[in-house]
């Protein structure tokens, strides 16, 4: 019937002390929750594979070519060491760089062996290596088992575990193409030798032995992983300067297999070093290619002129030029060489200008020194443009096309190009003036040549052409040797200080301590939330503090929890704490009677909010303590709807108050004596159809007038006042009323009913009795309350009270657990 009550009042305060006390009362929940959390943490920890960290140190610096001079430079260092450090850090994290390393180490193939709880990464511990056929696609994401039957024979198998037919993913690691193929997914098993080509539906290639000893009949596994996922995994390599602004970089990588980490770190440095050296040699390489093509043309030209010269000498029977002709030839040769050199520079400037105005990729520009240009501003500007172009090309592999860095690089290239074009224009003007002067001098000498004999003139022209071709060829050959020397002498700007190496240790995880700490926190948090919700959502009365805060009605006392099977707690254990609590209530009632000047016979009404709060139990034992004090006492059951008191006194409910009220029996007939001195009982009798009307009849007045003449104390067991109005009708016969509240049972909102009636004056001389009170901390009330209750209870076992048997700690825990699981 509790549903009839709505919670109209809420607990407007929070008893923090009581909350803490209640937390401690549920210690067993914390213990269980923490033990469960620690168990889960343990099972997680023992199944986690160890995590290692391997490190290596490299330095990035400008290792200048020892043959570098202003005239021979074919390499450029734009940006200094700091720019190279930043470039190196970026490069090591790019997809393109890590693809090269993964391809070199073939890390897209993963090897496993059976561990204690799961399959573990067995890189470097398996006695074979899987070599895939580069022309074929391989099954991806499935572990294939390799079991060696002897040194040269193995069994290859793949189990699908009753999977439905469907598509499987395949990948060609040479062309980087992925495809799906339909498969019936039938378990596969076949035997091969290590020298045999494996042509299976799922793997095509060879299984080759390495130097690791074979353990026969032990299964090993290998699996082809997603290529790009593998690359992305290794892009997480940590690269950081050893100190701020330092050119020393620390590389570190985390994983489950130390040998795998060592090999990757060392190879990523090797690949980086090779790439940087190739980029460093790129300018020289392209220049050598340009010189080689020029040498080929000059060689043909020189050979042709040489043949013409020899043929002319033979045909005209001329051995050599005269002294005068030789002097003129020498002067002409010098002028021709000077003119050719100037012309080469002009041609280079014209070609460079056209190249700068029409191209976006500037990596193919030959060195200015090839054309004999040693002007620092030209050389540095060309080197800067080439370096920036290389940097832009590198970023294009790892960054989006609209990244801000590209705009910054393009702005630098355009600014440098603008300055370079201005320098080219001014240099071309100077060269044009120089070549005009040389041509004038050549024209003067040619006028002198026309005065020589015809044979001398022709021979002079041929030798002049031959000398020019020979000098030009020699110049290009010299530049070719110079470029080759510089390229051979170049070294990478990346140097290894500390190679990655497994020196023992290096374990950084898993963080088992953190898991245990989290288990403790979560294990404590869950019951803490549970207790908080119990407190927050608790709408029941737990201690006298709750009553005092919710009602102005005074508390007469408290009654503890009875351990007896019957309601006759006082008679069965007269020295128990329960009996003492009722004696305390008796004393309190006598004090009230005295205070209210109530003399003679006393009538006490016992009621409550709802059934189950202990009215009958309290009524029986209140009657018991009054009778034990020598008072002639009557217990009358007026709860006509649910009669109870007859069961405990071994009497019948055949004749009672109802029989009297309907004129079937007299007052003397309905009074029943008990086996206890000074205690009589009137039961309610048969359940009538109209209990309220019967209790309001005039015969009730006669009944109580008669009973008061015969008894010193009358205890009325009435219906709950919160459910029916019977108790209110009977209140006029009572000198005092006891309103029963049961700990952890009576809802706080139920007090609103009796409070309203108390404020209106419908009930008088009423007091609360807190029943079923347990002296335990989980109710947030750890001190004695009331008269007699708890007097030495459980502690002072010196004869004042009859101590109740306490269960052992083990049994109490067992009962708690049973109660939890049965809830």
Short mmCIF file of C-alpha atoms in Angstrom, two decimals, residues 366-604:
data_model
loop_
_atom_site.label_atom_id
_atom_site.label_comp_id
_atom_site.label_asym_id
_atom_site.label_seq_id
_atom_site.Cartn_x
_atom_site.Cartn_y
_atom_site.Cartn_z
CA UNK A 366 73.71 23.10 -65.09
CA UNK A 367 76.34 24.75 -62.93
CA UNK A 368 77.49 28.25 -64.03
CA UNK A 369 81.10 27.09 -63.75
CA UNK A 370 80.55 24.90 -66.81
CA UNK A 371 80.37 28.06 -68.93
CA UNK A 372 83.31 29.60 -67.07
CA UNK A 373 81.09 31.89 -64.99
CA UNK A 374 82.55 32.38 -61.53
CA UNK A 375 80.53 35.40 -60.43
CA UNK A 376 79.41 34.64 -56.82
CA UNK A 377 76.01 36.32 -57.13
CA UNK A 378 75.07 34.18 -60.15
CA UNK A 379 76.35 30.92 -58.61
CA UNK A 380 74.67 31.46 -55.24
CA UNK A 381 71.37 32.50 -56.85
CA UNK A 382 71.30 29.43 -59.11
CA UNK A 383 72.19 27.20 -56.14
CA UNK A 384 69.47 28.74 -54.02
CA UNK A 385 66.83 28.17 -56.70
CA UNK A 386 67.92 24.56 -57.20
CA UNK A 387 67.90 23.89 -53.45
CA UNK A 388 64.45 25.43 -53.02
CA UNK A 389 63.14 23.46 -55.99
CA UNK A 390 64.49 20.24 -54.47
CA UNK A 391 62.86 21.09 -51.16
CA UNK A 392 59.53 21.77 -52.88
CA UNK A 393 59.67 18.45 -54.71
CA UNK A 394 60.36 16.63 -51.45
CA UNK A 395 57.44 18.26 -49.64
CA UNK A 396 55.08 17.36 -52.47
CA UNK A 397 55.27 13.71 -51.45
CA UNK A 398 54.00 14.27 -47.94
CA UNK A 399 51.96 17.50 -47.98
CA UNK A 400 48.85 18.67 -49.78
CA UNK A 401 49.26 20.96 -52.76
CA UNK A 402 47.61 23.85 -50.94
CA UNK A 403 49.93 23.67 -47.92
CA UNK A 404 51.26 27.09 -46.83
CA UNK A 405 54.87 25.90 -47.13
CA UNK A 406 54.57 25.73 -50.92
CA UNK A 407 53.53 29.37 -51.10
CA UNK A 408 56.51 30.31 -48.96
CA UNK A 409 58.94 28.34 -51.17
CA UNK A 410 57.44 29.74 -54.37
CA UNK A 411 57.76 33.25 -52.98
CA UNK A 412 61.44 32.67 -52.21
CA UNK A 413 62.05 31.17 -55.68
CA UNK A 414 60.33 34.07 -57.43
CA UNK A 415 62.24 36.65 -55.39
CA UNK A 416 65.57 34.95 -56.11
CA UNK A 417 64.65 34.50 -59.78
CA UNK A 418 63.80 38.20 -60.11
CA UNK A 419 67.20 39.23 -58.73
CA UNK A 420 68.96 36.62 -60.85
CA UNK A 421 67.30 37.83 -64.06
CA UNK A 422 68.44 41.39 -63.32
CA UNK A 423 72.01 40.14 -62.78
CA UNK A 424 71.80 38.19 -66.03
CA UNK A 425 70.73 41.30 -67.97
CA UNK A 426 73.59 43.39 -66.58
CA UNK A 427 76.13 40.59 -67.18
CA UNK A 428 74.94 40.14 -70.76
CA UNK A 429 75.43 43.85 -71.49
CA UNK A 430 79.02 43.67 -70.25
CA UNK A 431 79.69 40.52 -72.30
CA UNK A 432 78.20 42.12 -75.43
CA UNK A 433 80.64 45.02 -75.11
CA UNK A 434 83.56 42.60 -74.61
CA UNK A 435 82.68 40.49 -77.61
CA UNK A 436 82.36 43.58 -79.82
CA UNK A 437 85.91 44.61 -78.89
CA UNK A 438 87.21 41.10 -79.64
CA UNK A 439 85.51 41.07 -83.03
CA UNK A 440 87.10 44.36 -83.97
CA UNK A 441 90.55 42.95 -83.11
CA UNK A 442 89.82 39.80 -85.10
CA UNK A 443 88.78 41.85 -88.13
CA UNK A 444 92.06 43.81 -87.98
CA UNK A 445 94.09 40.57 -87.96
CA UNK A 446 92.04 39.09 -90.79
CA UNK A 447 92.97 42.12 -92.98
CA UNK A 448 96.63 41.27 -92.34
CA UNK A 449 96.00 37.60 -93.25
CA UNK A 450 94.66 38.61 -96.68
CA UNK A 451 98.13 39.99 -97.51
CA UNK A 452 99.69 36.47 -97.09
CA UNK A 453 100.02 33.88 -99.89
CA UNK A 454 96.88 31.89 -100.74
CA UNK A 455 98.18 28.57 -99.35
CA UNK A 456 99.24 30.24 -96.11
CA UNK A 457 95.80 31.87 -95.79
CA UNK A 458 93.94 28.57 -96.21
CA UNK A 459 96.27 26.66 -93.88
CA UNK A 460 95.94 29.41 -91.30
CA UNK A 461 92.12 29.21 -91.41
CA UNK A 462 92.12 25.43 -90.97
CA UNK A 463 94.63 25.46 -88.10
CA UNK A 464 92.71 28.30 -86.51
CA UNK A 465 89.55 26.18 -86.51
CA UNK A 466 91.47 23.17 -85.24
CA UNK A 467 93.02 25.10 -82.37
CA UNK A 468 89.66 26.49 -81.32
CA UNK A 469 88.04 23.03 -81.35
CA UNK A 470 90.93 21.50 -79.44
CA UNK A 471 90.89 24.20 -76.76
CA UNK A 472 87.14 23.92 -76.34
CA UNK A 473 87.35 20.15 -76.09
CA UNK A 474 90.11 20.42 -73.49
CA UNK A 475 88.06 22.90 -71.48
CA UNK A 476 85.00 20.62 -71.36
CA UNK A 477 87.18 17.63 -70.55
CA UNK A 478 88.70 19.56 -67.66
CA UNK A 479 85.24 20.50 -66.37
CA UNK A 480 84.17 16.87 -66.70
CA UNK A 481 87.06 15.68 -64.58
CA UNK A 482 86.38 18.45 -62.07
CA UNK A 483 82.71 17.46 -61.72
CA UNK A 484 83.57 13.78 -61.38
CA UNK A 485 86.15 14.55 -58.69
CA UNK A 486 83.67 16.66 -56.74
CA UNK A 487 80.97 13.97 -56.97
CA UNK A 488 83.35 11.27 -55.83
CA UNK A 489 84.52 13.37 -52.89
CA UNK A 490 81.00 14.24 -51.67
CA UNK A 491 79.83 12.59 -48.42
CA UNK A 492 76.38 12.53 -46.84
CA UNK A 493 75.48 15.24 -44.37
CA UNK A 494 73.99 12.54 -42.10
CA UNK A 495 76.40 10.74 -39.79
CA UNK A 496 75.57 8.06 -37.24
CA UNK A 497 76.74 8.79 -33.71
CA UNK A 498 75.04 5.85 -31.97
CA UNK A 499 73.65 2.97 -34.00
CA UNK A 500 70.44 1.41 -32.77
CA UNK A 501 71.32 -1.70 -30.79
CA UNK A 502 69.68 -4.13 -28.40
CA UNK A 503 71.82 -3.69 -25.30
CA UNK A 504 69.29 -5.35 -22.97
CA UNK A 505 66.48 -3.61 -21.18
CA UNK A 506 64.63 -0.87 -23.00
CA UNK A 507 61.28 -2.06 -21.70
CA UNK A 508 58.84 0.81 -21.23
CA UNK A 509 55.53 -1.04 -21.06
CA UNK A 510 52.97 -2.19 -20.58
CA UNK A 511 52.35 0.08 -17.63
CA UNK A 512 51.05 -2.63 -15.32
CA UNK A 513 51.26 -0.35 -12.30
CA UNK A 514 48.88 2.08 -13.98
CA UNK A 515 46.43 -0.72 -14.67
CA UNK A 516 46.47 -1.72 -11.01
CA UNK A 517 46.05 1.89 -9.94
CA UNK A 518 43.12 2.24 -12.35
CA UNK A 519 41.69 -1.00 -10.95
CA UNK A 520 41.91 0.42 -7.43
CA UNK A 521 40.32 3.70 -8.50
CA UNK A 522 37.52 2.14 -10.52
CA UNK A 523 37.06 -0.62 -7.95
CA UNK A 524 36.58 2.06 -5.29
CA UNK A 525 34.55 4.38 -7.48
CA UNK A 526 31.85 1.85 -8.39
CA UNK A 527 30.77 1.04 -4.81
CA UNK A 528 31.24 4.71 -3.91
CA UNK A 529 28.72 5.67 -6.58
CA UNK A 530 26.50 2.85 -5.40
CA UNK A 531 26.57 4.13 -1.81
CA UNK A 532 26.07 7.71 -2.97
CA UNK A 533 23.01 6.69 -4.97
CA UNK A 534 21.71 4.80 -1.95
CA UNK A 535 22.09 7.92 0.16
CA UNK A 536 20.86 10.32 -2.52
CA UNK A 537 17.86 8.22 -3.49
CA UNK A 538 17.13 7.02 0.02
CA UNK A 539 13.67 8.27 0.98
CA UNK A 540 13.34 6.21 4.15
CA UNK A 541 13.92 7.12 7.79
CA UNK A 542 17.22 5.76 9.04
CA UNK A 543 17.88 7.49 12.36
CA UNK A 544 16.36 9.91 14.87
CA UNK A 545 18.09 12.81 13.12
CA UNK A 546 15.84 12.29 10.14
CA UNK A 547 12.76 12.38 12.35
CA UNK A 548 13.83 15.55 14.14
CA UNK A 549 14.40 17.31 10.82
CA UNK A 550 11.08 16.24 9.34
CA UNK A 551 8.59 16.55 12.20
CA UNK A 552 7.96 18.66 15.33
CA UNK A 553 6.58 15.58 17.15
CA UNK A 554 9.00 14.43 19.86
CA UNK A 555 10.75 11.08 19.87
CA UNK A 556 9.95 9.00 22.92
CA UNK A 557 12.62 6.36 22.29
CA UNK A 558 13.92 3.64 20.07
CA UNK A 559 13.40 -0.10 19.97
CA UNK A 560 16.03 -2.39 18.61
CA UNK A 561 15.82 -5.25 16.19
CA UNK A 562 14.49 -8.39 17.84
CA UNK A 563 16.24 -11.68 17.15
CA UNK A 564 13.43 -13.79 18.65
CA UNK A 565 10.95 -15.66 16.50
CA UNK A 566 7.86 -14.46 18.40
CA UNK A 567 6.62 -11.04 19.43
CA UNK A 568 6.96 -11.84 23.15
CA UNK A 569 10.49 -10.42 23.30
CA UNK A 570 10.19 -9.09 26.89
CA UNK A 571 8.87 -12.34 28.33
CA UNK A 572 11.24 -14.58 26.39
CA UNK A 573 14.39 -12.55 27.22
CA UNK A 574 13.62 -10.18 30.07
CA UNK A 575 17.27 -9.09 30.43
CA UNK A 576 17.88 -8.41 26.72
CA UNK A 577 18.47 -5.00 25.19
CA UNK A 578 15.00 -5.16 23.62
CA UNK A 579 13.37 -5.65 27.02
CA UNK A 580 15.37 -2.75 28.42
CA UNK A 581 14.27 -0.52 25.57
CA UNK A 582 10.61 -1.22 26.38
CA UNK A 583 11.25 -0.55 30.05
CA UNK A 584 12.73 2.76 28.92
CA UNK A 585 9.57 3.50 26.96
CA UNK A 586 7.47 2.61 30.03
CA UNK A 587 9.47 5.07 32.12
CA UNK A 588 9.08 7.73 29.49
CA UNK A 589 5.33 7.16 29.34
CA UNK A 590 5.04 7.51 33.10
CA UNK A 591 6.96 10.79 32.84
CA UNK A 592 4.52 12.01 30.21
CA UNK A 593 1.53 11.02 32.32
CA UNK A 594 2.98 12.84 35.29
CA UNK A 595 3.77 15.90 33.18
CA UNK A 596 0.23 15.95 31.79
CA UNK A 597 -1.26 15.34 35.27
CA UNK A 598 -2.94 12.14 34.16
CA UNK A 599 -3.93 10.14 37.23
CA UNK A 600 -5.43 6.70 37.66
CA UNK A 601 -5.94 4.40 34.76
CA UNK A 602 -3.91 5.03 31.57
CA UNK A 603 -4.81 4.22 28.02
CA UNK A 604 -2.11 4.08 25.37
#
